XYZ file of C-alpha atoms in Angstrom:
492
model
C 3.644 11.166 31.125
C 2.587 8.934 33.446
C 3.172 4.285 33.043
C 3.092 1.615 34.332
C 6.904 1.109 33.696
C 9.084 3.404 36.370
C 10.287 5.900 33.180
C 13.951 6.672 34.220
C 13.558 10.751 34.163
C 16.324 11.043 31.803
C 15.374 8.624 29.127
C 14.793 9.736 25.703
C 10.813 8.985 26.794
C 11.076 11.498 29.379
C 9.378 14.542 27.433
C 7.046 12.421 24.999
C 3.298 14.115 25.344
C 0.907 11.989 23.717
C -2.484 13.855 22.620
C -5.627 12.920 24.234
C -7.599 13.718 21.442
C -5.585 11.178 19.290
C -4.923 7.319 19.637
C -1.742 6.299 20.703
C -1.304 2.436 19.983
C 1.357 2.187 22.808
C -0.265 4.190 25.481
C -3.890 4.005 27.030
C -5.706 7.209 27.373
C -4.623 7.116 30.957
C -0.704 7.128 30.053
C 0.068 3.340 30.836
C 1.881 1.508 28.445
C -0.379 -1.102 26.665
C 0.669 -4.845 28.195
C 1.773 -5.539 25.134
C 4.271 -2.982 24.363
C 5.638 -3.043 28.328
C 8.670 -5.487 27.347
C 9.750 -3.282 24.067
C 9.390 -0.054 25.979
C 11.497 -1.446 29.376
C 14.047 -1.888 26.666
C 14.616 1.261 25.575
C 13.571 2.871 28.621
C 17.399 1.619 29.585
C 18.946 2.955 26.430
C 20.529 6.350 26.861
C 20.557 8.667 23.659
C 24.047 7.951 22.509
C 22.916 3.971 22.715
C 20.297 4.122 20.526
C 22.210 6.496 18.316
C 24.951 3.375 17.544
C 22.160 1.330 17.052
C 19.621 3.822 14.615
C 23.626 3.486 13.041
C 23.506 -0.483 13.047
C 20.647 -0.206 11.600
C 21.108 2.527 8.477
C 23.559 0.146 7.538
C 22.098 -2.909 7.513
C 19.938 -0.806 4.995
C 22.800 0.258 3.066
C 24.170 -2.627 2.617
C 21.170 -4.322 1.808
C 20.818 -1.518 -1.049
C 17.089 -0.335 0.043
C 16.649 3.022 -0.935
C 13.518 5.266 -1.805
C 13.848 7.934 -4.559
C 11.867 11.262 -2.884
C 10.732 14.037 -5.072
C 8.436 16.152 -2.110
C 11.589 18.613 -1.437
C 13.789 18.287 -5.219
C 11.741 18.072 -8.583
C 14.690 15.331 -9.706
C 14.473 13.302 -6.634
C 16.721 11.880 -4.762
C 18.070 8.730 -3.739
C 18.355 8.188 -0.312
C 18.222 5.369 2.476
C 14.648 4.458 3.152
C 14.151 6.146 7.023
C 13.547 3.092 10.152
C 12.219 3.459 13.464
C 13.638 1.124 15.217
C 11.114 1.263 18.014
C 8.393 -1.401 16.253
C 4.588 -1.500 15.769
C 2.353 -4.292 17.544
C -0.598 -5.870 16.527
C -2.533 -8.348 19.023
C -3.302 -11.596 17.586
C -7.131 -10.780 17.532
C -7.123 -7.777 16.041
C -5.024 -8.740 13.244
C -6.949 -11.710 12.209
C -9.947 -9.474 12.013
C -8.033 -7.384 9.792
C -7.191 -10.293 8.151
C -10.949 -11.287 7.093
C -11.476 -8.067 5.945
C -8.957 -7.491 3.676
C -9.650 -10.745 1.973
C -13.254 -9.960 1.959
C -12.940 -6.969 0.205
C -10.348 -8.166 -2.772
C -12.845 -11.057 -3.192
C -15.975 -8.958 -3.572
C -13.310 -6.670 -5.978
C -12.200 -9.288 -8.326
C -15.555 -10.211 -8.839
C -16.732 -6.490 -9.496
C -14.214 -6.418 -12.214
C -14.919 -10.000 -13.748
C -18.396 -8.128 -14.001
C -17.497 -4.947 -15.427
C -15.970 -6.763 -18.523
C -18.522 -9.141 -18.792
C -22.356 -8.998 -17.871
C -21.989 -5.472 -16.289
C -25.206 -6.801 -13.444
C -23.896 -4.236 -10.748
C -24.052 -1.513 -13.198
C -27.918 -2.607 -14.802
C -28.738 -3.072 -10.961
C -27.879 0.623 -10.559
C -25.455 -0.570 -7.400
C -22.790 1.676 -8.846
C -23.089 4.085 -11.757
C -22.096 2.994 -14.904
C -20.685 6.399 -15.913
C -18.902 6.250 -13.030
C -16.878 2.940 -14.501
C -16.815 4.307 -17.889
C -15.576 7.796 -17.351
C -12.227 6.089 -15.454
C -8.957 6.499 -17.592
C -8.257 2.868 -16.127
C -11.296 1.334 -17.686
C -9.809 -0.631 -20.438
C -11.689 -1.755 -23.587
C -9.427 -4.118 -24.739
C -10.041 -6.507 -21.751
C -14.063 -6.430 -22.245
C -14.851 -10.237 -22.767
C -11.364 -11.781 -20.869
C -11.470 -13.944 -18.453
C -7.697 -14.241 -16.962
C -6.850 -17.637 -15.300
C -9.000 -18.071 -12.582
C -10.905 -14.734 -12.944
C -8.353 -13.065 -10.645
C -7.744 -9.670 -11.724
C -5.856 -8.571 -8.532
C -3.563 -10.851 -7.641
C -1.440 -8.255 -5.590
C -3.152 -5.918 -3.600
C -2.062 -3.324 -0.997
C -5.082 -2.241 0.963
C -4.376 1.361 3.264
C -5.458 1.356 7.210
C -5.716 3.816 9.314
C -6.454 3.827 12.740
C -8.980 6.531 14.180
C -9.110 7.854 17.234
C -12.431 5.718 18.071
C -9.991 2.859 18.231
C -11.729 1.112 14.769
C -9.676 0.747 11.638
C -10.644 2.271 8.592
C -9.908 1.502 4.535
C -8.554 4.916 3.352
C -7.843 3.101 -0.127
C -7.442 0.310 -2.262
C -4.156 0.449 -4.341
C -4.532 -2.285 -7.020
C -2.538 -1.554 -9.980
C 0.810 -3.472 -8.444
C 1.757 -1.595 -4.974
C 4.810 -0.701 -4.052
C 6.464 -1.933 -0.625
C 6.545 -4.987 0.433
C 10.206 -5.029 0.217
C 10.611 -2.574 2.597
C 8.742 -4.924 5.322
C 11.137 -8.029 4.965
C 14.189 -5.350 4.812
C 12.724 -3.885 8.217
C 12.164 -7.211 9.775
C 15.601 -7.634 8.785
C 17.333 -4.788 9.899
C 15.257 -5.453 13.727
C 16.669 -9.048 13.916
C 20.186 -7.689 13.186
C 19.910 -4.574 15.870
C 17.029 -6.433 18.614
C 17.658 -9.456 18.550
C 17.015 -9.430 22.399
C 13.949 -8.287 22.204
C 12.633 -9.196 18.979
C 13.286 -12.886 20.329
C 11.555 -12.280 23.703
C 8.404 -11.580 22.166
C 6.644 -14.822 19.624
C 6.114 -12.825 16.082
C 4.545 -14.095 13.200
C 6.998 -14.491 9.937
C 7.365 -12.451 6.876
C 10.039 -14.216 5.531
C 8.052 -16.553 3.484
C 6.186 -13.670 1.920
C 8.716 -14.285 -1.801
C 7.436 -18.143 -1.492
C 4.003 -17.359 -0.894
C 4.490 -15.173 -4.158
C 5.661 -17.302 -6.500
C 3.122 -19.873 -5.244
C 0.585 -17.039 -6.645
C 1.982 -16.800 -9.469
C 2.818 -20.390 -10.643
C -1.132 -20.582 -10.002
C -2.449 -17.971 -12.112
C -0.006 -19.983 -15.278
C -1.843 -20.173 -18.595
C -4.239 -23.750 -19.036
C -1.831 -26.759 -19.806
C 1.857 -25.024 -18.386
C 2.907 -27.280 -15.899
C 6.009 -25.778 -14.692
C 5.666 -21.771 -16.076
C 8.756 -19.700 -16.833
C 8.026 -16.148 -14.701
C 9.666 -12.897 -15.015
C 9.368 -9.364 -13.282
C 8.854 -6.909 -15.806
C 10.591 -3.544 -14.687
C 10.569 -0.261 -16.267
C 14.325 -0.255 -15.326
C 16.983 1.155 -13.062
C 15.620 4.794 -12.972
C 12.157 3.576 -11.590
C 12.238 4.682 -7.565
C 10.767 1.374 -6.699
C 13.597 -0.610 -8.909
C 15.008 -2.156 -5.598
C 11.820 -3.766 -4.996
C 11.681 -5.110 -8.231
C 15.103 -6.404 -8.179
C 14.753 -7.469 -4.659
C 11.030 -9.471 -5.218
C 13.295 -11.624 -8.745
C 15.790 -12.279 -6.627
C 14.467 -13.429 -3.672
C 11.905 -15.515 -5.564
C 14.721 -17.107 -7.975
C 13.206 -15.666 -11.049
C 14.523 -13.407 -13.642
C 14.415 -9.703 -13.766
C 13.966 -8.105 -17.388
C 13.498 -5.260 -19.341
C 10.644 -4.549 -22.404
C 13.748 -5.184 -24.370
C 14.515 -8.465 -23.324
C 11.685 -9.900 -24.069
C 9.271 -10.326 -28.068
C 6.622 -11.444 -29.152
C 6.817 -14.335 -31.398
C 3.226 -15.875 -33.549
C 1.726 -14.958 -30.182
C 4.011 -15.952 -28.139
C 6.248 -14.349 -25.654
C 10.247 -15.464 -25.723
C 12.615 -14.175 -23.504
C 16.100 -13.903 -24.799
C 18.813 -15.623 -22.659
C 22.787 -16.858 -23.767
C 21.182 -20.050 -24.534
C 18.590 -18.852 -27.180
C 14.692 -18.085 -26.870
C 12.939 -19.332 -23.879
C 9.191 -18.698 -23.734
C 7.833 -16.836 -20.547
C 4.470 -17.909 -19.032
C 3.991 -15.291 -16.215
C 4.648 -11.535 -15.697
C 4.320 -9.981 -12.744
C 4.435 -6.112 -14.509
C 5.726 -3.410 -12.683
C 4.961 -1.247 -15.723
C 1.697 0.635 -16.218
C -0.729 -0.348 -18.454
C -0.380 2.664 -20.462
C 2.955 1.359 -21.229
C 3.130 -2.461 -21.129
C 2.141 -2.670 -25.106
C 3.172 0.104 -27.320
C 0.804 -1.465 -30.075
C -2.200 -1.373 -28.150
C -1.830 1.607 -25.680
C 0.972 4.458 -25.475
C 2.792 3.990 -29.099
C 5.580 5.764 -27.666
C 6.260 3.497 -24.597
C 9.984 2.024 -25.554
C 9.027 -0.022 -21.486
C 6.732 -3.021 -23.358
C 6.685 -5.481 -25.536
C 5.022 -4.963 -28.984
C 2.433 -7.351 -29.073
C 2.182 -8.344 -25.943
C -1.722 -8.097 -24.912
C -2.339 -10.291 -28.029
C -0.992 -12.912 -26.606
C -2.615 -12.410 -22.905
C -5.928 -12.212 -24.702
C -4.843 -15.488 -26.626
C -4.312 -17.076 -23.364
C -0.611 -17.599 -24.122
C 1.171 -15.389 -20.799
C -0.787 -13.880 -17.816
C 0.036 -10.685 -16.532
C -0.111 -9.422 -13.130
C -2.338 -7.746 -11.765
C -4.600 -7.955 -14.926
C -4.799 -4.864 -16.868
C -7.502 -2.585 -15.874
C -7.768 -3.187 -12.898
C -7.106 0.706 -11.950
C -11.126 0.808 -12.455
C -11.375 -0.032 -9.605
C -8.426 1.793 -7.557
C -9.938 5.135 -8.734
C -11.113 7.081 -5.355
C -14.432 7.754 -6.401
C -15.161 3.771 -7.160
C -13.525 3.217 -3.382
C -17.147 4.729 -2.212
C -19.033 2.072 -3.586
C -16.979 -1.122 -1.831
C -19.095 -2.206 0.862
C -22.373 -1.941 -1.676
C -19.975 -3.865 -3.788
C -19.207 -6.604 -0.826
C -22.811 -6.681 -0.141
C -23.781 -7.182 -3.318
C -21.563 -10.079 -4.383
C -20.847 -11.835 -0.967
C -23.771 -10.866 0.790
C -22.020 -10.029 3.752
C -21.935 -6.737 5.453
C -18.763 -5.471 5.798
C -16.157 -5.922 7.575
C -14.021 -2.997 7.792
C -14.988 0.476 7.550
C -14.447 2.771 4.673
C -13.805 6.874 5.143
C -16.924 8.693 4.171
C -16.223 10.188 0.970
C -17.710 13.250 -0.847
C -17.933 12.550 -5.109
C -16.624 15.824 -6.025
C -18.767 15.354 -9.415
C -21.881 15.094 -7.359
C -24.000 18.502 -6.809
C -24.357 17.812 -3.422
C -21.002 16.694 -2.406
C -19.678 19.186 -4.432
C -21.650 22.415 -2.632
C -20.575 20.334 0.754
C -17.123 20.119 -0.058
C -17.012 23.977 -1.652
C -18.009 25.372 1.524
C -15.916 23.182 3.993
C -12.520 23.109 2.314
C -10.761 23.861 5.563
C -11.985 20.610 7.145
C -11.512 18.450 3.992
C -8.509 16.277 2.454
C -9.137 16.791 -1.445
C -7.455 13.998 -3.574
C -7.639 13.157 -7.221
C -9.387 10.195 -7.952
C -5.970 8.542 -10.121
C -3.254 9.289 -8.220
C -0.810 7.549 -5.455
C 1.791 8.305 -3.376
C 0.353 11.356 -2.186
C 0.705 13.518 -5.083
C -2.102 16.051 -5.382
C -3.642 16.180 -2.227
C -4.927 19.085 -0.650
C -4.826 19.442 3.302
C -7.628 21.563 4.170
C -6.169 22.312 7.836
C -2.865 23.493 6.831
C -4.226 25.466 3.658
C -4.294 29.480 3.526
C -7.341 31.326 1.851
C -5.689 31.655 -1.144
C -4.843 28.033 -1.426
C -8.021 27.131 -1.046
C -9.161 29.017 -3.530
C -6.706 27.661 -5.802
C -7.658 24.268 -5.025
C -11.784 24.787 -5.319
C -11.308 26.498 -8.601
C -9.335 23.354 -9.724
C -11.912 20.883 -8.567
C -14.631 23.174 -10.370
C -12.873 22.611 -13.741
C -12.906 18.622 -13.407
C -15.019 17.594 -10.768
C -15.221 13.902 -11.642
C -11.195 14.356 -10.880
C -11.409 14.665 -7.423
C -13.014 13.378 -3.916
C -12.668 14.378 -0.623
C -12.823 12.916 2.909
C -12.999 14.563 6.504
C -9.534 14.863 7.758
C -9.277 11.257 10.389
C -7.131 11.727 13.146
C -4.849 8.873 12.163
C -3.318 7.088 15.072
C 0.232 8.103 16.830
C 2.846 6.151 17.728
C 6.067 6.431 19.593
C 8.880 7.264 17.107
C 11.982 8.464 17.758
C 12.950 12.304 16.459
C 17.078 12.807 15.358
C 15.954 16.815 15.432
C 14.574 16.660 19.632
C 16.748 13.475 20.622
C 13.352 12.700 21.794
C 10.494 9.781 21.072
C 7.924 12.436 19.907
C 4.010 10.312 18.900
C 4.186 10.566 15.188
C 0.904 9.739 13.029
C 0.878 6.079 11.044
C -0.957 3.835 8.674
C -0.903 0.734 7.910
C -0.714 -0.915 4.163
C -1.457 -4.788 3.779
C -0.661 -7.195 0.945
C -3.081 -9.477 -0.008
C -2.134 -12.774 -2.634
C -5.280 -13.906 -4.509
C -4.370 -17.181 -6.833
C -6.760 -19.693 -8.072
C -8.259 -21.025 -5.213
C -5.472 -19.423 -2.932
C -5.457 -16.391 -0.879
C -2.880 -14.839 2.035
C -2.519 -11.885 3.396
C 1.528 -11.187 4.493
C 1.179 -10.821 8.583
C 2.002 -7.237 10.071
C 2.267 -4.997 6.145
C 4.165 -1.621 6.470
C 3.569 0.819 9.039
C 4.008 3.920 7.609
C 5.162 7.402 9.827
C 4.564 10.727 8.632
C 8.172 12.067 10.548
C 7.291 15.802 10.315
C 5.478 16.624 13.039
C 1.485 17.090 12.846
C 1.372 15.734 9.191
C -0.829 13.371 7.851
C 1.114 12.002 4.898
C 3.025 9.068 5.239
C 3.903 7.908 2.308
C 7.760 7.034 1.618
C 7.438 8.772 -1.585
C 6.897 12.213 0.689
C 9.351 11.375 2.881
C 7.675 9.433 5.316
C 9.245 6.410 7.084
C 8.229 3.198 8.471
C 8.308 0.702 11.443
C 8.653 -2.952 11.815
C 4.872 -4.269 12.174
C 5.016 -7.314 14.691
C 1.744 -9.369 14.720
C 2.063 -11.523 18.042
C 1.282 -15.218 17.549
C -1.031 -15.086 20.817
């Protein structure tokens, strides 16, 4: 590998071999190290391997005593617990290319929000024939019971996490929009944490945008979105308890924005009303940012079984009495197969083109798509159109015959279930490899949050750069047993 920084020939760089057919955001396709990652590289260009050891060290437990841990399921059906993996060695993002990003991603949760304000109201876009209407009605996340609401504001998404990738054409693409409360978030101010603690050198010799005011910017949101007439709104975070693999975040996001954490059980419905109970007696709750699913957040309206909700509860949001966030039903619009129809969707609203690219998709229920996808498995990335954290998806490249034959008799029996994309060459980036001692390129991804109040929007500067660690796979998510990176956006 050839730089522009004198490698020492022993450093832990020494053997990395970047792909040329892939995009490496810290080297050029000539091998030089991109100007903006020279000062992070010189660093640990110096470390030797039992250096950066001690620090990877300093680092696990800054996570462990921080408490930020990941429940994984890939490898044990049970799951286990376990310290959610750093690279130390961080992502960059130029100033320019991030506030691009930036547009987009508020551009498309605009044009969103007002495709579902329209889907439970006039339903234009689907008499305009811009998107199908049986494609809106045949989603399990279409919900009936919010036809005719209007939440405060007519935001429906009010947290978004919206996934990048990085092809090797240098352009970003959307590979999905995850709107039904994502997961993560925490796991960006822990990182930023745990680099300030370990780099502090280097961190401080570049100029970074902030995360840290990402719980303020929150509870901004949220105070917003308060029903007409509450001044000063009581808010909770609703969690379906300690056994949920994202209950960190959920403890972390209450605490850090001074607001209580609770249960189903500690909180009823009263003449339409929802009470919290406390030492000191009932005290009504105005906001709740739900980390339950809607199947479960009302066991009179949905699941009768869920023991997670509150009885009650979506009489009162339809009263106007609490708002709940995101809105119910929004998953309408995170299915996969809806994801095809966003930039008619952006168009159509905004009239704009736009901004970022989406992955072409094949609609597995389509005849055409579905003869396409049939006879090019091998080249294809199958997902189901309802599912997240990488559950269910099909790899066409590392598949055998008879796994493919598995998978295409599956898609035959439910073909609305499932879409399929060509397999991107997500970008690479340095990361370094306990099993080699080495900095091997590793693929990533990027997922962005995105606050829309009433009249409010941000987007949190950098998100979570995701790694897939084992080498050659595509699937990053933490869930898998991918890690993540520090994403530093540079202030100029």
């Amino acid at each position: 590998m050839k730089d522009s920084i004198q490698l020492n020939g022993n450093s832990i760089f020494s053997s990395y071999d970047s792909e040329k057919n892939l995009y490496d955001e810290v080297f050029d396709q000539t091998g030089k190290v991109k100007k903006y990652y020279q000062k992070v590289l010189s660093l640990f260009n110096k470390l030797t391997l039992q250096d950066l050891k001690k620090l990877n060290e300093f680092a696990r437990a800054s996570f462990f005593n921080q408490g930020v841990t990941f429940a994984v399921y890939s490898d044990n059906l049970k799951g286990v617990e376990r310290i959610f993996p750093f690279d130390l060695f961080p992502r960059i993002i130029p100033l320019k290319e991030w506030e691009n990003l930036e547009k987009g991603i508020i551009q498309r949760n605009r044009a969103i929000n007002m495709f579902l304000y329209d889907i439970y109201h006039d339903r234009k876009v689907l008499k305009d024939k811009i998107v199908p209407s049986e494609l809106i009605f045949s989603s399990n996340y279409y919900l009936k019971e919010m036809i005719g609401f209007t939440p405060p504001g007519k935001v429906y998404t009010h947290i978004s996490g919206t996934d990048l990738i990085k092809h090797k054409d240098g352009e970003y693409y959307v590979l999905e929009d995850n709107l039904r409360c994502p997961s993560g978030v925490s796991y960006v101010l822990s990182n930023r944490e745990a680099m300030k603690r370990t780099l502090s050198k280097v961190f401080s010799s570049y100029n970074i945008k902030p995360v840290h005011d990402y719980p303020e910017q929150l509870l901004s949101m949220i105070q917003s979105v308060a029903p007409e007439g509450v001044d000063n709104p009581t808010c909770v975070v609703l969690t379906p308890g300690m056994y949920n693999s994202a209950y960190y975040e959920h403890s972390f996001l209450a605490q850090s924005m001074g607001i209580q954490l609770v249960e189903g059980r500690d909180l009823y419905v009263d003449k339409n009303f929802v009470y919290m109970k406390t030492l000191h007696g009932a005290k009504r709750v105005d906001v709740i940012y739900r980390r339950v699913d809607d199947d479960f957040i009302d066991p009179l309206c949905f699941k009768a079984d869920s023991v997670l909700g509150i009885p009650g509860l979506m009489g009162c949001y339809r009263e106007g009495n609490v708002t709940l966030i995101n809105a119910p039903g929004t998953g309408a619009v995170d299915d996969k197969a809806v994801y095809t129809y966003i930039p008619d969707i952006i168009k159509y609203y905004l009239s704009e083109e736009p901004i970022l690219k989406n992955v072409h998709t094949y609609r597995c229920e389509l005849e055409d798509d579905l003869k396409y996808v049939m006879e090019n498995m091998e080249n294809l990335v199958v997902k189901p159109v309802d599912e997240s954290g990488g559950y269910g998806i099909f790899m066409g490249h590392k598949s055998t015959a008879e796994q493919r034959k598995e998978f295409q008799d599956r898609i035959k029996s439910n073909p609305r279930k499932y879409i399929a994309q060509p397999i991107m060459s997500l970008s690479v980036h340095s990361t370094f490899i306990e099993e080699s001692e080495f900095f091997e390129p590793r693929h990533i991804d990027l997922r962005s949050f995105c606050l829309m109040g009433k009249n409010k929007d941000f987007v949190l500067k950098g998100g979570l750069s995701r790694v897939a660690l084992k080498k050659g796979s595509l699937i990053v998510n933490s869930s898998q047993g991918g890690g993540s990176k520090d994403t530093w956006v540079l202030e100029g």
